[in-house]
Amino acid sequence: MQIEITSASKVSQALKDIPAHVTLVTRQDIHRYGYTRLTDILRNLPGLYLEEDTEETFIGTRGTINGGILFLVNGIPQHPYVQKGLSTVETNRLNIPVAAIERIEFIRGPMSVIYGNNAFQGTLNIITQSTEHDQFRVTYDSQNGGDLFMRASGQLADAFVSVNLGASRQGGFTGSYREMMNDSQFAQLTPDNATSMKGNFERDLNSVDAQLNWQNWMMTMSYQANEYPIYPTLPPIRDNLLQLATWQSSLQYKSDLNNDWRTQTSLILSEDHYELADASFLSTSLTGYQKQQSSRLEFEQNWIYQSSEDQALMLGYRYQHLNDIHNNSVISLINPGDLISFHIHTDAIDLHDFFTQWQQALTDKWGLVVGLRYSQLPEYFRVNEFNPIASMLVGETKTKVNDRGLVNYRVALMYQFNEYHQLKLLHGTASQDVESILFSEPKQIQTSEIVHAYKQEPWLITQSLYVNETENLVRRQISFNNNIFMASVVNDGRWRTQGYEVNAEFHLTPNWHWSAATSLQKTDDYNSDLEIGYSPQTLIKLKTDYQYRLHTFAFYAHYVSERESDWRFVDTDNNNQPDTATRIGEAAESYWNLNANWLYRISENIDINVNISNLLDTEYRYPANEISALDSGLIAEGRVTSFSLTWEF
């Protein structure tokens, strides 16, 4: 609880002083458990769960998935995931080699006061910088996949430079379509369609990031590329390769104005590209492509006053400019020459944010944190739709922003009972952008939470009770009137989530460590009595590791309870026909996933690692969604054995 982190408030704080429920993953944790992918770490992180289709990896927490957690790398926000007029994916944010990771800071709850829109359910800060060792790591797995990683660093004049390079091939899904489809879906397959995913869903990932530190300056540059096949509506005939590319650069300057005041200035540039080229659908005659892209320029100025550990004030201004927002699609119909083509262009979006947070020790036991953020939204959002074949404007959608002043806040009262017990009372709000151009209002969440922490060797226990009220959720509605079905979207969705989380760590001996975490939640939809989709009510994470001389043995497991697929509401104006709701697919059953790892240190600088994921080869599934509408669910990866060699020098 004495660890110092900065991602929670942009002010260096001890863990006990952070107004949130925080979980840390250290480099030592990653080493002991032999994680081979960032997704492995997230699956076993208390409070998180992952759902997948062939296009996207969805990160869920506290009963909801998709876009609720803001990704940071070394404290720098990554390219915005949700933007008007786009349907891009978050998968490229996960393209960070585990060998590059020094620490992960997972902060739960609304974080919009500190980071603005899209820090909705928390932040995940991945720290990659290191000044200790250069490293080479090679991994080979039983799916004929593997990883290569290199890190080099050193002094360049009076500057320090570090570079991380990563390349990976992952085996992907192997399930049979017969086992994942209902009879009607399977009957639609043609002789050209694949009958199994095996060998058709390999992923290639490449990444590079560099950092330069010189006096009070820090410059970073990163590039992630991701290429893999996806499943659009039916099994592919061609490879259907999706190519993702993201680059980002940042420049930061920190300076002490005097003993109490310091300033921090940052500039961020980033671009995101999504390209699905020559995709096949029902037959070789029905093909298409989709290209999406966007750019960001972000400037932020912070002034920080910290006269002592008992008092801190942060004042900030952020300007964010989103532009070059394009979504281009072309579908070639069965008849040669018949094309459906559209080009959606979203006007540039400018956002201005003013924010502050004050933290004060009221007594030796009581502490108070108050934060406020005011965001000025644009006057309107406008999207133009072009037909590039006919070279004409098809339509314009212009949505006026009725309330341009968006306010988020947080309040925390913390009480230190004694050296072992601490209580935090938290309340705050956050907002998240929505993709649809039809709505100017962002999603809103209001969270009230009680966190209790207990630390006395050999125990560390953290538990929390929380209530989330979420509104302005976009949902699809199908209306039936006069025997005509009409699909529409509305943003009147409202959810209420109540939950309890407990994490416990126990050192049985200096060499034997145990941990267990449980998350219980129930999310209710104010508009329906139906259970919402992709919302497990129970998550359990178990870990143990034992060190014997040069060997470390580790077992870890996670449990995810049953999840329903999403549903669509059918509203009828016919009094003789009741309103109905239909699921996209069957519910995915609950499952346990057990993993094992053996680490052997050959010398001070070299070790080998054998990791077995899904040790029992358990078959579990991800519920169907609109991209991979497999009625019985997408079968997850089976057992994978990985062999790694790491050399630090």
XYZ file of C-alpha atoms in Angstrom:
649
model
C 0.000 0.000 0.000
C 3.068 2.277 -0.027
C 3.605 1.986 -3.794
C 3.591 5.346 -5.602
C 1.573 5.687 -8.807
C 0.516 8.716 -10.864
C -2.145 7.486 -13.314
C -5.005 7.899 -10.810
C -4.643 11.675 -10.378
C -1.583 12.766 -12.420
C -0.019 13.438 -9.025
C 2.361 10.984 -7.392
C 0.414 9.223 -4.640
C 0.770 6.292 -2.297
C -1.674 3.500 -3.082
C -3.559 4.141 0.137
C -4.204 7.781 -0.843
C -5.766 7.021 -4.239
C -9.534 7.666 -4.306
C -10.356 4.401 -6.093
C -10.153 0.620 -5.977
C -6.753 -0.216 -7.533
C -5.107 -3.471 -8.653
C -1.444 -3.710 -9.660
C 0.322 -6.324 -11.785
C 4.096 -6.171 -11.432
C 6.887 -7.443 -13.652
C 7.520 -10.141 -11.031
C 3.892 -11.327 -11.345
C 4.193 -11.578 -15.132
C 7.465 -13.483 -14.786
C 6.182 -15.977 -12.196
C 2.985 -16.865 -14.052
C 4.535 -16.924 -17.505
C 1.871 -14.923 -19.308
C 2.562 -14.930 -23.043
C -0.008 -12.334 -24.177
C -1.487 -9.177 -22.731
C -4.921 -10.793 -23.048
C -3.736 -13.577 -20.694
C -2.955 -10.959 -18.046
C -6.319 -9.252 -18.483
C -8.295 -12.521 -18.299
C -6.732 -13.199 -14.916
C -6.921 -9.651 -13.577
C -9.506 -9.304 -10.782
C -12.702 -7.659 -11.990
C -12.064 -8.068 -15.750
C -13.384 -10.538 -18.304
C -12.951 -10.868 -22.069
C -15.395 -11.741 -24.824
C -14.334 -12.346 -28.420
C -15.606 -12.578 -31.936
C -13.296 -13.011 -34.894
C -12.956 -9.243 -35.348
C -12.771 -7.824 -31.842
C -11.659 -8.606 -28.299
C -14.093 -6.975 -25.863
C -12.950 -6.046 -22.361
C -15.651 -6.182 -19.724
C -15.854 -5.012 -16.137
C -18.649 -4.677 -13.644
C -21.171 -6.307 -15.931
C -20.615 -4.348 -19.159
C -18.257 -4.686 -22.129
C -16.852 -2.690 -25.007
C -15.053 0.599 -24.617
C -15.596 1.293 -20.928
C -11.903 1.294 -19.964
C -9.427 3.906 -21.189
C -6.037 2.479 -22.235
C -2.908 4.391 -21.229
C 0.690 3.530 -22.080
C 3.182 5.154 -19.716
C 0.356 7.454 -18.584
C -0.452 8.631 -22.133
C -4.026 8.070 -23.401
C -4.164 5.909 -26.499
C -6.051 6.782 -29.686
C -9.803 7.236 -29.007
C -11.632 3.980 -29.562
C -15.181 5.354 -30.003
C -15.722 8.079 -32.627
C -18.709 9.426 -34.544
C -19.418 7.541 -37.764
C -16.817 4.809 -37.189
C -17.052 1.163 -36.186
C -13.383 0.467 -35.487
C -12.107 -2.114 -33.003
C -10.055 -1.980 -29.828
C -7.924 -5.041 -30.615
C -4.830 -3.066 -31.616
C -4.626 -1.553 -28.098
C -3.809 -5.084 -26.916
C -0.810 -5.422 -29.242
C 1.820 -4.848 -26.567
C 4.409 -7.616 -25.941
C 4.261 -8.869 -22.359
C 8.059 -8.832 -22.225
C 7.909 -5.039 -22.612
C 5.578 -4.547 -19.635
C 7.005 -3.413 -16.317
C 3.720 -2.843 -14.503
C -0.028 -2.540 -15.051
C -2.226 -0.223 -12.977
C -5.945 -1.006 -13.131
C -8.085 1.729 -11.570
C -11.800 0.984 -11.300
C -14.628 3.458 -11.457
C -15.365 6.724 -13.297
C -12.170 8.556 -14.309
C -13.515 11.293 -16.601
C -12.453 14.044 -14.172
C -8.818 13.162 -14.857
C -8.934 11.899 -18.455
C -12.166 13.185 -19.999
C -14.649 11.259 -22.121
C -14.152 7.499 -22.489
C -12.563 6.887 -19.072
C -15.993 5.481 -18.302
C -15.477 2.454 -16.053
C -11.819 3.001 -15.239
C -8.303 3.189 -16.674
C -5.661 0.606 -17.504
C -2.147 2.071 -17.470
C 0.525 -0.146 -19.045
C 4.042 0.929 -18.131
C 6.735 -0.236 -20.572
C 9.687 1.996 -19.778
C 12.724 0.360 -18.181
C 16.261 1.417 -17.412
C 17.496 -1.862 -15.942
C 18.292 -4.442 -18.610
C 18.282 -5.048 -22.326
C 16.423 -8.192 -23.230
C 15.916 -10.837 -25.902
C 12.996 -13.274 -25.691
C 11.799 -16.000 -28.049
C 8.630 -18.100 -27.668
C 7.277 -21.075 -29.636
C 3.877 -22.669 -29.014
C 1.999 -25.838 -29.914
C -0.159 -24.010 -32.503
C 2.965 -23.272 -34.580
C 2.857 -19.716 -33.299
C 5.426 -17.762 -31.408
C 6.933 -14.443 -30.401
C 10.155 -12.539 -30.817
C 10.968 -9.591 -28.565
C 14.013 -7.346 -28.230
C 14.666 -4.406 -25.963
C 17.712 -2.174 -26.303
C 18.533 0.881 -24.241
C 21.436 3.131 -23.388
C 22.828 6.606 -22.986
C 23.029 8.878 -26.009
C 25.056 11.909 -24.928
C 23.110 13.084 -21.852
C 19.845 11.470 -23.017
C 18.523 7.982 -22.292
C 16.961 6.019 -25.171
C 15.053 2.732 -25.061
C 13.477 0.757 -27.920
C 11.135 -2.257 -27.761
C 10.530 -4.449 -30.824
C 7.941 -7.223 -30.936
C 6.653 -9.706 -33.523
C 4.116 -12.445 -32.920
C 2.083 -15.089 -34.715
C -0.927 -16.575 -32.908
C -2.737 -19.740 -33.939
C -6.291 -18.459 -33.485
C -9.608 -20.324 -33.395
C -10.002 -23.959 -34.491
C -13.699 -24.781 -33.914
C -15.991 -26.592 -36.373
C -18.841 -24.526 -37.843
C -21.192 -27.500 -37.525
C -20.736 -27.340 -33.733
C -21.251 -23.548 -33.583
C -24.186 -23.079 -35.989
C -27.836 -24.007 -35.837
C -29.332 -26.075 -38.658
C -30.607 -23.038 -40.550
C -27.214 -21.313 -40.477
C -25.327 -24.432 -41.513
C -27.720 -24.999 -44.428
C -26.678 -21.636 -45.915
C -23.092 -22.745 -46.416
C -21.907 -23.296 -49.973
C -19.247 -25.757 -51.135
C -16.857 -22.795 -51.261
C -17.273 -22.009 -47.555
C -14.823 -23.412 -45.023
C -16.234 -26.003 -42.607
C -13.750 -25.340 -39.807
C -11.800 -22.415 -38.410
C -8.656 -24.500 -38.001
C -5.770 -22.993 -39.932
C -7.876 -20.059 -41.153
C -7.583 -17.588 -38.273
C -3.890 -17.003 -37.615
C -2.903 -13.539 -36.398
C 0.279 -11.616 -37.191
C 1.193 -8.803 -34.810
C 4.102 -6.369 -34.969
C 4.954 -3.493 -32.671
C 7.699 -0.995 -31.978
C 7.908 1.687 -29.338
C 10.732 4.054 -28.515
C 11.285 6.501 -25.687
C 13.815 9.277 -25.224
C 14.391 11.046 -21.904
C 16.498 14.203 -21.858
C 16.568 16.531 -18.868
C 12.913 17.567 -18.342
C 11.745 16.242 -21.719
C 10.271 12.885 -22.655
C 9.421 11.837 -26.218
C 7.682 8.594 -27.169
C 6.802 6.982 -30.482
C 4.890 3.756 -31.057
C 3.501 1.731 -33.932
C 1.243 -1.327 -33.805
C 0.213 -3.441 -36.801
C -2.232 -6.330 -36.622
C -3.369 -8.609 -39.471
C -5.866 -11.442 -39.113
C -8.912 -12.983 -40.863
C -12.434 -12.189 -39.675
C -15.834 -13.827 -40.063
C -18.411 -11.470 -41.650
C -21.920 -13.001 -41.423
C -20.878 -16.394 -42.899
C -17.637 -18.414 -42.947
C -15.204 -16.769 -45.375
C -14.371 -18.012 -48.833
C -11.226 -15.914 -49.086
C -8.959 -14.994 -46.183
C -10.945 -11.830 -45.343
C -7.837 -10.217 -43.901
C -8.400 -7.299 -41.553
C -5.414 -4.971 -41.269
C -5.118 -2.619 -38.315
C -2.415 -0.002 -37.912
C -1.993 2.603 -35.174
C 0.850 5.033 -34.674
C 1.257 7.547 -31.901
C 3.875 10.049 -30.793
C 4.004 12.267 -27.746
C 6.164 14.997 -26.281
C 6.110 15.874 -22.591
C 7.853 18.594 -20.634
C 7.963 18.762 -16.833
C 9.367 21.629 -14.831
C 9.479 22.757 -11.191
C 8.370 26.386 -10.920
C 9.342 26.557 -7.241
C 9.356 24.270 -4.219
C 5.580 23.804 -4.311
C 4.455 24.351 -7.908
C 5.354 22.357 -11.001
C 4.011 22.243 -14.521
C 3.559 19.497 -17.072
C 2.891 20.042 -20.776
C 2.079 17.296 -23.257
C 1.399 17.077 -26.974
C 0.031 13.884 -28.586
C -0.391 12.993 -32.258
C -1.958 9.713 -33.384
C -3.587 7.962 -36.322
C -5.700 4.831 -36.537
C -6.355 2.766 -39.697
C -8.769 -0.124 -40.297
C -8.841 -1.922 -43.655
C -10.832 -4.990 -44.643
C -9.930 -5.599 -48.293
C -11.421 -8.069 -50.776
C -13.733 -9.691 -48.221
C -16.015 -12.526 -49.336
C -19.521 -13.136 -48.026
C -22.070 -15.572 -49.455
C -20.096 -16.438 -52.591
C -17.068 -15.458 -54.602
C -19.312 -12.991 -56.481
C -20.402 -11.118 -53.361
C -17.368 -9.250 -52.103
C -16.487 -5.923 -50.560
C -14.082 -3.837 -48.595
C -14.167 -1.335 -45.773
C -11.596 1.308 -44.865
C -11.801 3.488 -41.758
C -9.376 6.017 -40.367
C -9.071 8.933 -37.978
C -6.420 11.302 -36.620
C -5.972 13.042 -33.290
C -4.067 16.065 -32.032
C -4.165 16.593 -28.282
C -2.579 19.294 -26.143
C -2.724 19.297 -22.361
C -1.340 21.678 -19.743
C -1.284 20.772 -16.051
C -0.286 22.892 -13.058
C 0.329 20.942 -9.863
C 0.667 22.336 -6.361
C 1.993 19.957 -3.714
C 3.382 21.566 -0.591
C 3.469 18.296 1.342
C 2.167 14.742 1.278
C -0.988 16.055 2.976
C -2.064 18.474 0.272
C -2.178 18.468 -3.549
C -3.964 20.596 -6.130
C -4.070 19.894 -9.853
C -5.359 22.361 -12.461
C -5.565 21.416 -16.122
C -6.659 22.303 -19.621
C -6.956 19.929 -22.581
C -7.626 20.601 -26.238
C -8.476 17.642 -28.453
C -8.848 17.848 -32.236
C -10.225 14.796 -34.078
C -10.112 14.943 -37.854
C -9.682 12.952 -41.063
C -12.559 10.732 -39.892
C -13.562 8.493 -42.803
C -15.563 5.290 -43.198
C -15.484 3.965 -46.793
C -17.298 0.814 -47.897
C -17.958 -0.913 -51.201
C -19.998 -4.090 -51.733
C -19.942 -5.859 -55.085
C -23.232 -7.653 -55.729
C -23.705 -10.994 -57.431
C -24.437 -9.412 -60.820
C -21.171 -8.114 -62.316
C -20.964 -4.343 -62.272
C -23.567 -3.904 -59.520
C -21.972 -1.988 -56.672
C -23.160 -0.486 -53.407
C -20.708 2.191 -52.360
C -20.710 4.829 -49.674
C -18.152 7.146 -48.167
C -18.962 8.580 -44.740
C -16.968 11.626 -43.663
C -17.336 13.137 -40.198
C -16.450 16.806 -39.789
C -13.535 17.613 -37.522
C -14.435 17.646 -33.824
C -12.868 20.117 -31.361
C -13.162 19.607 -27.616
C -12.016 21.917 -24.814
C -11.741 20.606 -21.244
C -11.013 22.453 -17.996
C -10.469 20.321 -14.909
C -9.220 20.387 -11.346
C -8.734 18.073 -8.414
C -7.936 18.963 -4.818
C -6.700 16.460 -2.234
C -6.373 17.394 1.443
C -5.551 15.525 4.637
C -8.126 16.898 7.077
C -6.605 15.169 10.113
C -4.123 12.360 10.647
C -6.983 9.921 9.908
C -9.335 11.731 7.522
C -8.651 12.707 3.899
C -10.796 14.425 1.263
C -10.600 14.463 -2.553
C -12.784 16.683 -4.753
C -12.526 16.852 -8.544
C -14.437 18.608 -11.335
C -14.201 18.613 -15.131
C -16.015 20.881 -17.572
C -16.010 19.789 -21.225
C -17.168 22.111 -23.980
C -18.661 20.067 -26.797
C -18.923 21.306 -30.401
C -22.012 23.174 -31.557
C -23.039 20.207 -33.691
C -21.820 16.898 -35.139
C -22.042 16.580 -38.913
C -21.579 13.570 -41.170
C -21.653 13.659 -44.970
C -22.350 10.550 -47.027
C -20.920 10.430 -50.559
C -21.334 8.013 -53.424
C -17.816 7.926 -54.895
C -18.963 6.026 -57.988
C -21.521 8.696 -58.930
C -19.346 11.491 -57.445
C -22.293 12.944 -55.607
C -23.387 13.851 -52.096
C -26.033 11.361 -50.988
C -27.013 12.953 -47.706
C -26.009 14.999 -44.704
C -26.743 14.332 -41.055
C -26.283 17.290 -38.751
C -26.988 16.740 -35.072
C -27.216 19.824 -32.889
C -25.683 19.571 -29.428
C -28.367 20.865 -27.093
C -26.171 20.985 -24.003
C -22.588 21.894 -24.937
C -21.409 22.034 -21.325
C -20.643 18.533 -20.022
C -19.759 18.306 -16.323
C -18.243 15.337 -14.488
C -17.154 15.207 -10.863
C -15.727 12.963 -8.155
C -15.775 13.144 -4.362
C -13.905 10.811 -2.014
C -13.727 10.682 1.769
C -11.023 8.422 3.187
C -10.585 7.273 6.778
C -7.529 5.470 8.192
C -8.753 3.480 11.218
C -5.265 2.330 12.165
C -2.172 1.023 10.432
C -4.107 -2.016 9.183
C -7.563 -0.794 8.142
C -8.682 1.908 5.723
C -12.118 2.934 4.407
C -12.859 4.930 1.241
C -16.258 6.443 0.405
C -16.372 7.285 -3.310
C -18.896 8.981 -5.576
C -18.356 10.187 -9.138
C -19.542 10.443 -12.718
C -18.106 9.799 -16.169
C -19.139 10.034 -19.810
C -18.443 8.039 -22.948
C -18.894 9.015 -26.591
C -21.288 7.043 -28.794
C -20.626 5.999 -32.383
C -24.027 6.993 -33.727
C -24.211 10.427 -35.334
C -27.924 10.566 -34.482
C -27.252 11.376 -30.830
C -25.195 14.203 -29.365
C -25.542 13.044 -25.766
C -22.750 10.785 -24.525
C -23.407 7.812 -22.282
C -23.375 8.782 -18.621
C -22.516 6.787 -15.530
C -22.832 7.642 -11.843
C -21.035 5.430 -9.346
C -21.221 5.209 -5.557
C -18.712 2.896 -3.906
C -17.349 1.841 -0.515
C -13.813 0.374 -0.464
C -12.241 -1.317 2.560
C -8.566 -2.297 2.632
C -6.840 -4.428 5.249
C -3.116 -5.061 5.330
C -1.266 -7.012 7.977
C 1.413 -9.502 7.053
C 0.897 -12.018 5.589
C -2.548 -10.740 4.428
C -3.704 -8.046 2.008
C -7.474 -7.878 1.516
C -9.416 -5.289 -0.487
C -13.180 -5.336 -0.869
C -15.735 -2.957 -2.333
C -19.482 -2.474 -2.706
C -20.677 -0.330 -5.600
C -23.795 0.865 -7.424
C -23.667 2.124 -11.036
C -26.461 4.087 -12.706
C -25.926 4.232 -16.485
C -28.068 6.165 -18.948
C -28.191 7.358 -22.591
C -27.347 3.843 -23.756
C -27.910 3.307 -27.469
C -30.045 0.274 -28.303
C -31.607 -1.060 -31.479
C -35.388 -1.228 -31.666
C -37.527 -2.922 -34.308
C -41.036 -1.531 -34.739
C -43.857 -3.552 -36.287
C -46.811 -1.616 -37.651
C -49.259 -2.514 -40.422
C -47.288 -5.667 -41.171
C -44.110 -3.639 -41.804
C -40.936 -4.037 -39.782
C -38.790 -0.928 -39.278
C -35.404 -0.904 -37.526
C -34.252 2.145 -35.573
C -31.876 3.101 -32.783
C -32.773 4.987 -29.634
C -30.613 6.276 -26.773
C -33.042 5.860 -23.901
C -31.298 2.806 -22.431
C -30.834 2.830 -18.637
C -29.078 0.232 -16.494
C -28.520 -0.200 -12.782
C -25.616 -2.362 -11.615
C -25.013 -3.486 -8.042
C -21.876 -5.396 -7.195
C -19.379 -6.659 -4.644
C -15.668 -7.330 -5.231
C -13.094 -8.870 -2.901
C -9.387 -9.520 -3.552
C -7.218 -11.405 -1.055
C -3.472 -12.090 -1.131
C -1.696 -14.367 1.336
C 2.002 -15.232 1.740
C 1.998 -18.687 3.324
C 5.810 -18.620 3.404
C 8.319 -16.238 1.806
C 8.372 -18.594 -1.216
C 4.682 -19.542 -1.396
C 2.070 -17.034 -2.483
C -1.721 -17.372 -2.841
C -4.359 -14.982 -4.127
C -8.096 -15.149 -4.766
C -10.564 -12.637 -6.154
C -14.332 -12.736 -6.590
C -16.603 -10.276 -8.393
C -20.372 -10.504 -8.026
C -22.722 -8.194 -9.909
C -26.279 -7.898 -11.159
C -27.216 -5.455 -13.920
C -30.878 -4.581 -14.436
C -32.322 -2.958 -17.550
C -34.963 -0.344 -16.716
C -36.599 -0.958 -20.118
C -36.903 -4.720 -19.832
C -37.010 -7.611 -17.399
C -34.624 -9.548 -19.626
C -31.037 -10.185 -18.568
C -28.646 -7.990 -20.528
C -26.148 -9.600 -22.885
C -22.505 -10.436 -22.179
C -22.869 -9.743 -18.452
C -21.580 -12.556 -16.191
C -22.837 -12.300 -12.636
C -19.798 -14.071 -11.137
C -16.062 -13.873 -11.821
C -13.468 -15.821 -9.799
C -9.669 -15.566 -10.145
C -7.324 -17.954 -8.285
C -3.506 -17.964 -8.288
C -0.696 -19.699 -6.460
C 3.044 -19.866 -7.044
C 5.869 -21.615 -5.195
C 9.597 -20.996 -5.573
C 11.993 -23.881 -4.923
C 15.652 -23.030 -5.479
C 15.925 -22.125 -9.188
C 12.404 -23.330 -10.022
C 9.088 -21.495 -9.765
C 5.856 -23.462 -10.170
C 2.584 -21.599 -10.709
C -1.076 -22.446 -11.244
C -3.795 -19.949 -11.994
C -7.441 -20.222 -12.979
C -10.396 -18.025 -13.790
C -14.135 -18.690 -13.730
C -16.776 -16.849 -15.756
C -20.456 -17.526 -15.171
C -23.124 -17.891 -17.864
C -23.578 -15.012 -20.329
C -26.541 -14.369 -22.568
C -26.122 -13.003 -26.079
C -27.581 -9.595 -26.885
C -31.272 -9.168 -27.636
C -33.370 -7.010 -29.937
C -36.627 -5.431 -28.828
C -39.623 -5.633 -31.150
C -42.209 -2.920 -30.485
C -45.632 -3.476 -32.038
C -48.497 -1.047 -32.444
C -50.916 -3.931 -32.747
C -52.739 -4.513 -29.476
C -53.348 -8.127 -30.464
C -49.635 -8.798 -30.783
C -47.454 -8.435 -27.681
C -44.050 -6.776 -27.735
C -41.271 -9.346 -27.971
C -37.503 -9.669 -27.703
C -35.255 -12.088 -29.542
C -31.691 -13.182 -28.734
C -28.943 -13.229 -31.351
C -27.918 -16.683 -30.166
C -27.866 -19.160 -27.314
C -26.440 -18.404 -23.870
C -22.772 -19.308 -23.334
C -22.320 -21.681 -20.411
C -20.136 -20.905 -17.414
C -16.594 -22.263 -17.464
C -13.327 -22.701 -15.573
C -9.984 -22.171 -17.318
C -6.946 -23.664 -15.542
C -3.377 -22.729 -16.498
C 0.076 -23.849 -15.363
C 3.603 -22.479 -15.617
C 7.129 -23.690 -14.860
C 9.993 -21.197 -14.707
C 13.612 -22.310 -14.439
C 16.466 -19.853 -13.994
C 19.479 -21.286 -15.811
C 21.758 -18.435 -14.763
C 21.494 -14.934 -13.410
C 20.576 -13.610 -16.865
C 18.901 -16.560 -18.634
C 15.732 -18.466 -17.852
C 13.362 -20.832 -19.623
C 9.629 -20.979 -19.261
C 6.954 -23.584 -20.078
C 3.376 -22.324 -19.981
C 0.211 -24.358 -20.580
C -2.957 -22.346 -21.093
C -6.313 -24.107 -20.806
C -4.527 -27.036 -19.169
C -7.619 -29.279 -19.129
C -8.512 -28.399 -22.745
C -11.921 -27.169 -21.576
C -14.350 -26.253 -24.339
C -15.927 -22.888 -23.609
C -17.642 -20.373 -25.856
C -18.213 -16.694 -26.439
C -21.861 -15.689 -27.027
C -22.977 -14.806 -30.551
C -22.999 -11.186 -31.685
C -23.803 -9.292 -34.862
C -20.421 -9.951 -36.512
C -20.036 -13.632 -35.651
C -23.674 -14.673 -35.420
C -22.834 -18.266 -34.494
C -25.997 -19.399 -32.747
C -24.240 -21.808 -30.391
C -21.366 -19.434 -29.672
C -17.759 -19.104 -30.849
C -15.557 -21.917 -29.504
C -12.530 -20.460 -27.722
C -8.964 -21.653 -28.106
C -8.116 -25.021 -26.615
C -4.945 -26.110 -24.839
C -1.790 -24.253 -25.944
C 1.708 -25.097 -24.685
C 4.358 -22.372 -24.990
C 8.138 -22.597 -24.579
C 10.086 -19.381 -23.918
C 13.742 -18.442 -23.539
C 14.621 -15.068 -22.025
C 18.070 -13.488 -21.928
C 18.683 -10.238 -20.072
C 21.992 -8.482 -20.618
